[in-house]
Amino acid sequence: MAGPDAELTAKLQPDVPHAARIWNYWMGGKDNFQSDRAAGDAVAEVYPEIVLMAQQSRLFLVRAVRYLAAEAGIRQFLDIGTGLPTMQNTHAVAQGVAPDSRIVYVDNDPMVLVHARALLASTTSEGVTTYVPADYHDPEKILAEAAQTLDFDQPVAVMFMGVMGYEPDLSVVRSIVERTMDAMPSGSYLVFWDGTDTSPAVVSGAERLAQSGGVPYILRSPADLDSCFSGLSKVEPGLVPIPLWRPDEPDVTAIDAYGAVARKP
């Protein structure tokens, strides 16, 4: 293999547990290495619900994107920290409702970028799906590159799906969200979820992840996450455990992950 993909592949570091690959493992994906599976298993030993959280996070994404495309009329999506593709990715859900939807994925993980071409090939003929290689700590770079695909004069759904726990400083998290949303026009939306410190078991799971060599994941209180929606109007039912956000099934169980969808006035 030669060219850009070869350079990316050389950066994969299969012996070092990586957040996107561990999450892929919990979701039942195949794009992970033994080091990732070992770290994932170590977390699951003390917090078995992590697998349910991974599954429910994707179902929350599906419901949120479906709501935005079908009910809110959103046709542009900026998915920041998208992670490895598995099933029912943002573009597939949005373009399944509105084939002309435009999606920009953002990630700085080399393995995600290796997989980018497969996702780009699966977009609709009416819509657009692109990737921006960038870190969410640099919203200005993300916005500049996303502007080549998205029209910031029209509403955009900005998505941070379970990724802000990797930033230890809550004020930095708020700044990233604020700087990104400030660039969006009225009628745009923020979709945001993250893990919460709402049970001793999940706290033990986060500790085990760090002990296993994975990047530490900072669990926050629901109140801390709620502060990231400052100035926005949350769609009902507000900030709730993600399985409880407009569930498709009547009987769902709360987990240690809260999320919401909110509109910019």
PDB file of C-alpha atoms in Angstrom:
ATOM      1  CA  MET A   1       0.000   0.000   0.000  1.00  0.00           C
ATOM      2  CA  ALA A   2       1.357   3.420  -0.933  1.00  0.00           C
ATOM      3  CA  GLY A   3       0.204   7.002  -0.692  1.00  0.00           C
ATOM      4  CA  PRO A   4      -1.914   8.732   1.974  1.00  0.00           C
ATOM      5  CA  ASP A   5      -3.635   5.551   3.185  1.00  0.00           C
ATOM      6  CA  ALA A   6      -0.260   3.930   3.835  1.00  0.00           C
ATOM      7  CA  GLU A   7       0.795   6.939   5.913  1.00  0.00           C
ATOM      8  CA  LEU A   8      -2.433   6.778   7.898  1.00  0.00           C
ATOM      9  CA  THR A   9      -2.137   3.032   8.440  1.00  0.00           C
ATOM     10  CA  ALA A  10       1.361   3.523   9.828  1.00  0.00           C
ATOM     11  CA  LYS A  11      -0.116   5.735  12.561  1.00  0.00           C
ATOM     12  CA  LEU A  12      -2.655   3.191  13.822  1.00  0.00           C
ATOM     13  CA  GLN A  13      -0.537   1.944  16.774  1.00  0.00           C
ATOM     14  CA  PRO A  14      -2.326  -1.406  17.195  1.00  0.00           C
ATOM     15  CA  ASP A  15      -0.587  -2.097  20.517  1.00  0.00           C
ATOM     16  CA  VAL A  16      -2.040   1.035  22.138  1.00  0.00           C
ATOM     17  CA  PRO A  17      -5.751   1.006  23.115  1.00  0.00           C
ATOM     18  CA  HIS A  18      -7.581   3.704  21.213  1.00  0.00           C
ATOM     19  CA  ALA A  19     -10.905   5.290  22.114  1.00  0.00           C
ATOM     20  CA  ALA A  20     -12.582   4.976  18.703  1.00  0.00           C
ATOM     21  CA  ARG A  21     -11.560   1.343  18.327  1.00  0.00           C
ATOM     22  CA  ILE A  22     -12.606   0.416  21.884  1.00  0.00           C
ATOM     23  CA  TRP A  23     -16.005   1.963  21.220  1.00  0.00           C
ATOM     24  CA  ASN A  24     -16.205   0.086  17.935  1.00  0.00           C
ATOM     25  CA  TYR A  25     -15.556  -3.143  19.857  1.00  0.00           C
ATOM     26  CA  TRP A  26     -18.322  -2.411  22.379  1.00  0.00           C
ATOM     27  CA  MET A  27     -20.703  -1.733  19.488  1.00  0.00           C
ATOM     28  CA  GLY A  28     -19.934  -5.120  17.942  1.00  0.00           C
ATOM     29  CA  GLY A  29     -17.743  -3.771  15.155  1.00  0.00           C
ATOM     30  CA  LYS A  30     -14.692  -5.471  13.645  1.00  0.00           C
ATOM     31  CA  ASP A  31     -12.353  -2.505  13.313  1.00  0.00           C
ATOM     32  CA  ASN A  32     -10.333  -2.987  16.485  1.00  0.00           C
ATOM     33  CA  PHE A  33      -7.176  -4.684  17.746  1.00  0.00           C
ATOM     34  CA  GLN A  34      -6.392  -6.992  20.656  1.00  0.00           C
ATOM     35  CA  SER A  35      -5.246  -4.066  22.799  1.00  0.00           C
ATOM     36  CA  ASP A  36      -8.621  -2.386  22.263  1.00  0.00           C
ATOM     37  CA  ARG A  37     -10.561  -5.556  23.093  1.00  0.00           C
ATOM     38  CA  ALA A  38      -8.516  -6.086  26.253  1.00  0.00           C
ATOM     39  CA  ALA A  39      -9.210  -2.557  27.452  1.00  0.00           C
ATOM     40  CA  GLY A  40     -12.875  -2.878  26.516  1.00  0.00           C
ATOM     41  CA  ASP A  41     -13.199  -6.157  28.394  1.00  0.00           C
ATOM     42  CA  ALA A  42     -11.519  -4.654  31.451  1.00  0.00           C
ATOM     43  CA  VAL A  43     -14.122  -1.897  31.591  1.00  0.00           C
ATOM     44  CA  ALA A  44     -16.982  -4.341  31.012  1.00  0.00           C
ATOM     45  CA  GLU A  45     -15.813  -6.464  33.944  1.00  0.00           C
ATOM     46  CA  VAL A  46     -16.720  -3.708  36.396  1.00  0.00           C
ATOM     47  CA  TYR A  47     -19.364  -1.923  34.287  1.00  0.00           C
ATOM     48  CA  PRO A  48     -21.144  -4.424  32.002  1.00  0.00           C
ATOM     49  CA  GLU A  49     -23.637  -1.728  30.986  1.00  0.00           C
ATOM     50  CA  ILE A  50     -20.941  -0.117  28.805  1.00  0.00           C
ATOM     51  CA  VAL A  51     -21.980  -2.382  25.930  1.00  0.00           C
ATOM     52  CA  LEU A  52     -25.597  -1.250  26.352  1.00  0.00           C
ATOM     53  CA  MET A  53     -24.410   2.353  26.461  1.00  0.00           C
ATOM     54  CA  ALA A  54     -22.568   1.907  23.165  1.00  0.00           C
ATOM     55  CA  GLN A  55     -25.647   0.390  21.541  1.00  0.00           C
ATOM     56  CA  GLN A  56     -27.984   3.013  22.968  1.00  0.00           C
ATOM     57  CA  SER A  57     -25.716   5.814  21.821  1.00  0.00           C
ATOM     58  CA  ARG A  58     -26.224   4.746  18.225  1.00  0.00           C
ATOM     59  CA  LEU A  59     -29.989   4.464  18.702  1.00  0.00           C
ATOM     60  CA  PHE A  60     -30.009   7.984  20.149  1.00  0.00           C
ATOM     61  CA  LEU A  61     -28.112   9.219  17.098  1.00  0.00           C
ATOM     62  CA  VAL A  62     -30.621   7.552  14.803  1.00  0.00           C
ATOM     63  CA  ARG A  63     -33.626   9.059  16.590  1.00  0.00           C
ATOM     64  CA  ALA A  64     -32.078  12.518  16.835  1.00  0.00           C
ATOM     65  CA  VAL A  65     -31.007  12.671  13.180  1.00  0.00           C
ATOM     66  CA  ARG A  66     -34.342  11.265  12.064  1.00  0.00           C
ATOM     67  CA  TYR A  67     -36.171  13.921  14.091  1.00  0.00           C
ATOM     68  CA  LEU A  68     -34.006  16.703  12.691  1.00  0.00           C
ATOM     69  CA  ALA A  69     -34.383  15.591   9.079  1.00  0.00           C
ATOM     70  CA  ALA A  70     -38.043  14.556   9.164  1.00  0.00           C
ATOM     71  CA  GLU A  71     -39.592  16.987  11.658  1.00  0.00           C
ATOM     72  CA  ALA A  72     -37.233  19.953  11.970  1.00  0.00           C
ATOM     73  CA  GLY A  73     -36.411  20.122   8.251  1.00  0.00           C
ATOM     74  CA  ILE A  74     -32.625  20.112   8.733  1.00  0.00           C
ATOM     75  CA  ARG A  75     -30.623  19.256   5.627  1.00  0.00           C
ATOM     76  CA  GLN A  76     -27.090  19.918   6.891  1.00  0.00           C
ATOM     77  CA  PHE A  77     -25.214  17.951   9.545  1.00  0.00           C
ATOM     78  CA  LEU A  78     -21.790  18.567  11.084  1.00  0.00           C
ATOM     79  CA  ASP A  79     -20.839  15.399  13.002  1.00  0.00           C
ATOM     80  CA  ILE A  80     -17.734  16.231  15.061  1.00  0.00           C
ATOM     81  CA  GLY A  81     -15.765  13.314  16.486  1.00  0.00           C
ATOM     82  CA  THR A  82     -17.730  10.810  14.466  1.00  0.00           C
ATOM     83  CA  GLY A  83     -15.628   7.750  15.341  1.00  0.00           C
ATOM     84  CA  LEU A  84     -15.437   4.563  13.328  1.00  0.00           C
ATOM     85  CA  PRO A  85     -18.364   3.796  11.027  1.00  0.00           C
ATOM     86  CA  THR A  86     -20.581   0.932  12.123  1.00  0.00           C
ATOM     87  CA  MET A  87     -24.251   0.845  11.202  1.00  0.00           C
ATOM     88  CA  GLN A  88     -26.877   3.537  10.632  1.00  0.00           C
ATOM     89  CA  ASN A  89     -24.351   6.337  10.393  1.00  0.00           C
ATOM     90  CA  THR A  90     -25.452   9.968  10.299  1.00  0.00           C
ATOM     91  CA  HIS A  91     -25.479  10.315   6.526  1.00  0.00           C
ATOM     92  CA  ALA A  92     -27.426   7.086   6.033  1.00  0.00           C
ATOM     93  CA  VAL A  93     -30.157   8.171   8.452  1.00  0.00           C
ATOM     94  CA  ALA A  94     -30.382  11.759   7.194  1.00  0.00           C
ATOM     95  CA  GLN A  95     -30.268  10.880   3.502  1.00  0.00           C
ATOM     96  CA  GLY A  96     -32.741   8.065   4.094  1.00  0.00           C
ATOM     97  CA  VAL A  97     -35.227  10.772   5.093  1.00  0.00           C
ATOM     98  CA  ALA A  98     -34.013  13.554   2.802  1.00  0.00           C
ATOM     99  CA  PRO A  99     -31.706  12.344  -0.004  1.00  0.00           C
ATOM    100  CA  ASP A 100     -30.386  15.886  -0.583  1.00  0.00           C
ATOM    101  CA  SER A 101     -28.907  16.131   2.925  1.00  0.00           C
ATOM    102  CA  ARG A 102     -25.305  17.297   3.223  1.00  0.00           C
ATOM    103  CA  ILE A 103     -23.113  15.717   5.907  1.00  0.00           C
ATOM    104  CA  VAL A 104     -19.622  16.633   7.064  1.00  0.00           C
ATOM    105  CA  TYR A 105     -17.879  14.145   9.348  1.00  0.00           C
ATOM    106  CA  VAL A 106     -14.973  15.351  11.474  1.00  0.00           C
ATOM    107  CA  ASP A 107     -12.378  13.147  13.173  1.00  0.00           C
ATOM    108  CA  ASN A 108      -8.639  13.106  13.752  1.00  0.00           C
ATOM    109  CA  ASP A 109      -8.253   9.343  14.185  1.00  0.00           C
ATOM    110  CA  PRO A 110      -6.163   7.742  11.401  1.00  0.00           C
ATOM    111  CA  MET A 111      -8.250   4.562  11.383  1.00  0.00           C
ATOM    112  CA  VAL A 112     -11.427   6.607  10.876  1.00  0.00           C
ATOM    113  CA  LEU A 113      -9.820   8.381   7.943  1.00  0.00           C
ATOM    114  CA  VAL A 114      -8.771   5.068   6.393  1.00  0.00           C
ATOM    115  CA  HIS A 115     -12.458   4.129   6.329  1.00  0.00           C
ATOM    116  CA  ALA A 116     -13.617   7.482   4.979  1.00  0.00           C
ATOM    117  CA  ARG A 117     -13.718   6.476   1.319  1.00  0.00           C
ATOM    118  CA  ALA A 118     -16.207   3.672   1.965  1.00  0.00           C
ATOM    119  CA  LEU A 119     -18.626   6.100   3.589  1.00  0.00           C
ATOM    120  CA  LEU A 120     -18.169   8.697   0.879  1.00  0.00           C
ATOM    121  CA  ALA A 121     -19.038   6.109  -1.759  1.00  0.00           C
ATOM    122  CA  SER A 122     -22.318   5.278   0.001  1.00  0.00           C
ATOM    123  CA  THR A 123     -23.793   8.769  -0.181  1.00  0.00           C
ATOM    124  CA  THR A 124     -26.860   9.506  -2.301  1.00  0.00           C
ATOM    125  CA  SER A 125     -26.553  11.075  -5.739  1.00  0.00           C
ATOM    126  CA  GLU A 126     -28.603  14.061  -4.531  1.00  0.00           C
ATOM    127  CA  GLY A 127     -26.677  14.631  -1.312  1.00  0.00           C
ATOM    128  CA  VAL A 128     -23.082  15.126  -0.222  1.00  0.00           C
ATOM    129  CA  THR A 129     -20.985  13.313   2.379  1.00  0.00           C
ATOM    130  CA  THR A 130     -17.479  14.518   3.171  1.00  0.00           C
ATOM    131  CA  TYR A 131     -14.779  14.107   5.832  1.00  0.00           C
ATOM    132  CA  VAL A 132     -12.676  16.782   7.520  1.00  0.00           C
ATOM    133  CA  PRO A 133      -9.513  15.510   9.288  1.00  0.00           C
ATOM    134  CA  ALA A 134      -9.396  17.744  12.361  1.00  0.00           C
ATOM    135  CA  ASP A 135      -9.436  17.819  16.148  1.00  0.00           C
ATOM    136  CA  TYR A 136     -12.496  19.234  17.889  1.00  0.00           C
ATOM    137  CA  HIS A 137     -10.190  21.530  19.855  1.00  0.00           C
ATOM    138  CA  ASP A 138      -9.824  23.569  16.655  1.00  0.00           C
ATOM    139  CA  PRO A 139     -13.384  24.682  15.791  1.00  0.00           C
ATOM    140  CA  GLU A 140     -12.114  27.429  13.516  1.00  0.00           C
ATOM    141  CA  LYS A 141     -10.328  24.924  11.253  1.00  0.00           C
ATOM    142  CA  ILE A 142     -13.386  22.663  11.268  1.00  0.00           C
ATOM    143  CA  LEU A 143     -15.696  25.519  10.354  1.00  0.00           C
ATOM    144  CA  ALA A 144     -13.424  26.785   7.585  1.00  0.00           C
ATOM    145  CA  GLU A 145     -13.228  23.364   5.940  1.00  0.00           C
ATOM    146  CA  ALA A 146     -16.881  22.484   6.542  1.00  0.00           C
ATOM    147  CA  ALA A 147     -17.876  25.730   4.832  1.00  0.00           C
ATOM    148  CA  GLN A 148     -16.733  24.193   1.550  1.00  0.00           C
ATOM    149  CA  THR A 149     -19.660  21.769   1.829  1.00  0.00           C
ATOM    150  CA  LEU A 150     -22.181  23.383   4.164  1.00  0.00           C
ATOM    151  CA  ASP A 151     -24.018  26.694   3.740  1.00  0.00           C
ATOM    152  CA  PHE A 152     -23.758  28.514   7.066  1.00  0.00           C
ATOM    153  CA  ASP A 153     -26.555  30.837   6.010  1.00  0.00           C
ATOM    154  CA  GLN A 154     -28.896  27.851   6.393  1.00  0.00           C
ATOM    155  CA  PRO A 155     -29.534  25.828   9.586  1.00  0.00           C
ATOM    156  CA  VAL A 156     -27.022  23.139  10.527  1.00  0.00           C
ATOM    157  CA  ALA A 157     -27.236  20.334  13.076  1.00  0.00           C
ATOM    158  CA  VAL A 158     -23.968  20.208  15.041  1.00  0.00           C
ATOM    159  CA  MET A 159     -23.325  16.862  16.721  1.00  0.00           C
ATOM    160  CA  PHE A 160     -20.966  15.978  19.592  1.00  0.00           C
ATOM    161  CA  MET A 161     -21.808  12.359  20.315  1.00  0.00           C
ATOM    162  CA  GLY A 162     -20.065  10.984  23.394  1.00  0.00           C
ATOM    163  CA  VAL A 163     -16.705  12.591  22.646  1.00  0.00           C
ATOM    164  CA  MET A 164     -16.310  15.465  25.101  1.00  0.00           C
ATOM    165  CA  GLY A 165     -15.379  13.176  27.988  1.00  0.00           C
ATOM    166  CA  TYR A 166     -11.894  13.040  26.501  1.00  0.00           C
ATOM    167  CA  GLU A 167     -11.419  16.728  27.324  1.00  0.00           C
ATOM    168  CA  PRO A 168     -10.751  17.050  31.069  1.00  0.00           C
ATOM    169  CA  ASP A 169     -11.619  20.751  31.411  1.00  0.00           C
ATOM    170  CA  LEU A 170     -15.346  21.533  31.334  1.00  0.00           C
ATOM    171  CA  SER A 171     -14.650  25.169  30.477  1.00  0.00           C
ATOM    172  CA  VAL A 172     -12.822  24.001  27.345  1.00  0.00           C
ATOM    173  CA  VAL A 173     -15.781  21.801  26.417  1.00  0.00           C
ATOM    174  CA  ARG A 174     -18.153  24.746  26.803  1.00  0.00           C
ATOM    175  CA  SER A 175     -15.835  26.940  24.733  1.00  0.00           C
ATOM    176  CA  ILE A 176     -15.674  24.401  21.884  1.00  0.00           C
ATOM    177  CA  VAL A 177     -19.458  24.083  21.787  1.00  0.00           C
ATOM    178  CA  GLU A 178     -19.994  27.831  22.064  1.00  0.00           C
ATOM    179  CA  ARG A 179     -17.487  28.728  19.362  1.00  0.00           C
ATOM    180  CA  THR A 180     -19.003  26.171  17.013  1.00  0.00           C
ATOM    181  CA  MET A 181     -22.609  27.158  17.648  1.00  0.00           C
ATOM    182  CA  ASP A 182     -21.817  30.885  17.411  1.00  0.00           C
ATOM    183  CA  ALA A 183     -20.954  30.300  13.745  1.00  0.00           C
ATOM    184  CA  MET A 184     -24.351  28.705  13.068  1.00  0.00           C
ATOM    185  CA  PRO A 185     -27.436  30.654  11.968  1.00  0.00           C
ATOM    186  CA  SER A 186     -30.723  30.837  13.821  1.00  0.00           C
ATOM    187  CA  GLY A 187     -32.675  27.590  13.525  1.00  0.00           C
ATOM    188  CA  SER A 188     -29.570  25.417  13.852  1.00  0.00           C
ATOM    189  CA  TYR A 189     -29.439  22.599  16.384  1.00  0.00           C
ATOM    190  CA  LEU A 190     -26.983  21.090  18.839  1.00  0.00           C
ATOM    191  CA  VAL A 191     -27.075  17.336  19.476  1.00  0.00           C
ATOM    192  CA  PHE A 192     -24.916  16.436  22.467  1.00  0.00           C
ATOM    193  CA  TRP A 193     -24.564  13.451  24.763  1.00  0.00           C
ATOM    194  CA  ASP A 194     -21.883  12.213  27.115  1.00  0.00           C
ATOM    195  CA  GLY A 195     -21.265   9.762  29.913  1.00  0.00           C
ATOM    196  CA  THR A 196     -22.308  10.818  33.422  1.00  0.00           C
ATOM    197  CA  ASP A 197     -21.048  10.083  36.919  1.00  0.00           C
ATOM    198  CA  THR A 198     -24.479   8.866  37.987  1.00  0.00           C
ATOM    199  CA  SER A 199     -23.529   5.473  39.451  1.00  0.00           C
ATOM    200  CA  PRO A 200     -20.550   4.012  41.326  1.00  0.00           C
ATOM    201  CA  ALA A 201     -20.233   1.279  38.686  1.00  0.00           C
ATOM    202  CA  VAL A 202     -19.724   3.666  35.776  1.00  0.00           C
ATOM    203  CA  VAL A 203     -17.123   5.575  37.784  1.00  0.00           C
ATOM    204  CA  SER A 204     -15.296   2.279  38.366  1.00  0.00           C
ATOM    205  CA  GLY A 205     -15.508   1.579  34.645  1.00  0.00           C
ATOM    206  CA  ALA A 206     -13.872   4.903  33.800  1.00  0.00           C
ATOM    207  CA  GLU A 207     -11.101   4.192  36.298  1.00  0.00           C
ATOM    208  CA  ARG A 208     -10.527   0.753  34.789  1.00  0.00           C
ATOM    209  CA  LEU A 209     -10.316   2.264  31.290  1.00  0.00           C
ATOM    210  CA  ALA A 210      -7.495   4.558  32.370  1.00  0.00           C
ATOM    211  CA  GLN A 211      -5.719   1.712  34.178  1.00  0.00           C
ATOM    212  CA  SER A 212      -5.895  -0.399  31.007  1.00  0.00           C
ATOM    213  CA  GLY A 213      -4.017   2.168  28.962  1.00  0.00           C
ATOM    214  CA  GLY A 214      -6.980   3.827  27.300  1.00  0.00           C
ATOM    215  CA  VAL A 215      -7.338   7.600  27.098  1.00  0.00           C
ATOM    216  CA  PRO A 216      -8.989   8.717  30.364  1.00  0.00           C
ATOM    217  CA  TYR A 217     -12.679   9.542  29.984  1.00  0.00           C
ATOM    218  CA  ILE A 218     -14.074  12.239  32.276  1.00  0.00           C
ATOM    219  CA  LEU A 219     -17.562  11.532  33.556  1.00  0.00           C
ATOM    220  CA  ARG A 220     -19.596  14.617  34.407  1.00  0.00           C
ATOM    221  CA  SER A 221     -22.819  15.377  36.192  1.00  0.00           C
ATOM    222  CA  PRO A 222     -26.021  15.980  34.219  1.00  0.00           C
ATOM    223  CA  ALA A 223     -25.875  19.577  35.469  1.00  0.00           C
ATOM    224  CA  ASP A 224     -22.408  19.990  33.945  1.00  0.00           C
ATOM    225  CA  LEU A 225     -23.658  18.668  30.611  1.00  0.00           C
ATOM    226  CA  ASP A 226     -26.707  20.917  30.809  1.00  0.00           C
ATOM    227  CA  SER A 227     -24.397  23.938  30.977  1.00  0.00           C
ATOM    228  CA  CYS A 228     -23.228  23.141  27.438  1.00  0.00           C
ATOM    229  CA  PHE A 229     -26.683  24.062  26.138  1.00  0.00           C
ATOM    230  CA  SER A 230     -26.545  27.649  27.396  1.00  0.00           C
ATOM    231  CA  GLY A 231     -28.568  29.993  25.182  1.00  0.00           C
ATOM    232  CA  LEU A 232     -30.268  27.144  23.327  1.00  0.00           C
ATOM    233  CA  SER A 233     -33.835  25.848  23.584  1.00  0.00           C
ATOM    234  CA  LYS A 234     -33.921  22.125  24.308  1.00  0.00           C
ATOM    235  CA  VAL A 235     -36.419  20.004  22.425  1.00  0.00           C
ATOM    236  CA  GLU A 236     -38.716  17.913  24.622  1.00  0.00           C
ATOM    237  CA  PRO A 237     -37.989  15.889  26.729  1.00  0.00           C
ATOM    238  CA  GLY A 238     -34.867  17.954  27.401  1.00  0.00           C
ATOM    239  CA  LEU A 239     -31.658  16.530  28.846  1.00  0.00           C
ATOM    240  CA  VAL A 240     -32.373  12.923  29.827  1.00  0.00           C
ATOM    241  CA  PRO A 241     -30.675   9.510  29.831  1.00  0.00           C
ATOM    242  CA  ILE A 242     -30.269   8.831  26.131  1.00  0.00           C
ATOM    243  CA  PRO A 243     -32.584   5.771  25.956  1.00  0.00           C
ATOM    244  CA  LEU A 244     -35.375   8.045  27.264  1.00  0.00           C
ATOM    245  CA  TRP A 245     -35.030  10.637  24.504  1.00  0.00           C
ATOM    246  CA  ARG A 246     -38.097  10.030  22.297  1.00  0.00           C
ATOM    247  CA  PRO A 247     -37.756   6.226  22.469  1.00  0.00           C
ATOM    248  CA  ASP A 248     -39.195   4.043  19.740  1.00  0.00           C
ATOM    249  CA  GLU A 249     -40.020   1.342  22.293  1.00  0.00           C
ATOM    250  CA  PRO A 250     -42.257   1.895  25.350  1.00  0.00           C
ATOM    251  CA  ASP A 251     -40.089   0.069  27.888  1.00  0.00           C
ATOM    252  CA  VAL A 252     -36.590   1.513  28.113  1.00  0.00           C
ATOM    253  CA  THR A 253     -34.062   1.682  30.935  1.00  0.00           C
ATOM    254  CA  ALA A 254     -32.057   4.727  31.974  1.00  0.00           C
ATOM    255  CA  ILE A 255     -28.265   4.473  31.719  1.00  0.00           C
ATOM    256  CA  ASP A 256     -25.313   6.621  32.785  1.00  0.00           C
ATOM    257  CA  ALA A 257     -25.324   8.771  29.670  1.00  0.00           C
ATOM    258  CA  TYR A 258     -27.366  11.928  29.179  1.00  0.00           C
ATOM    259  CA  GLY A 259     -28.149  13.780  25.990  1.00  0.00           C
ATOM    260  CA  ALA A 260     -30.383  16.373  24.403  1.00  0.00           C
ATOM    261  CA  VAL A 261     -31.255  18.127  21.167  1.00  0.00           C
ATOM    262  CA  ALA A 262     -31.490  21.914  21.341  1.00  0.00           C
ATOM    263  CA  ARG A 263     -32.372  24.689  18.892  1.00  0.00           C
ATOM    264  CA  LYS A 264     -30.533  27.960  18.450  1.00  0.00           C
ATOM    265  CA  PRO A 265     -33.087  30.816  18.588  1.00  0.00           C
TER     266      PRO A 265
END
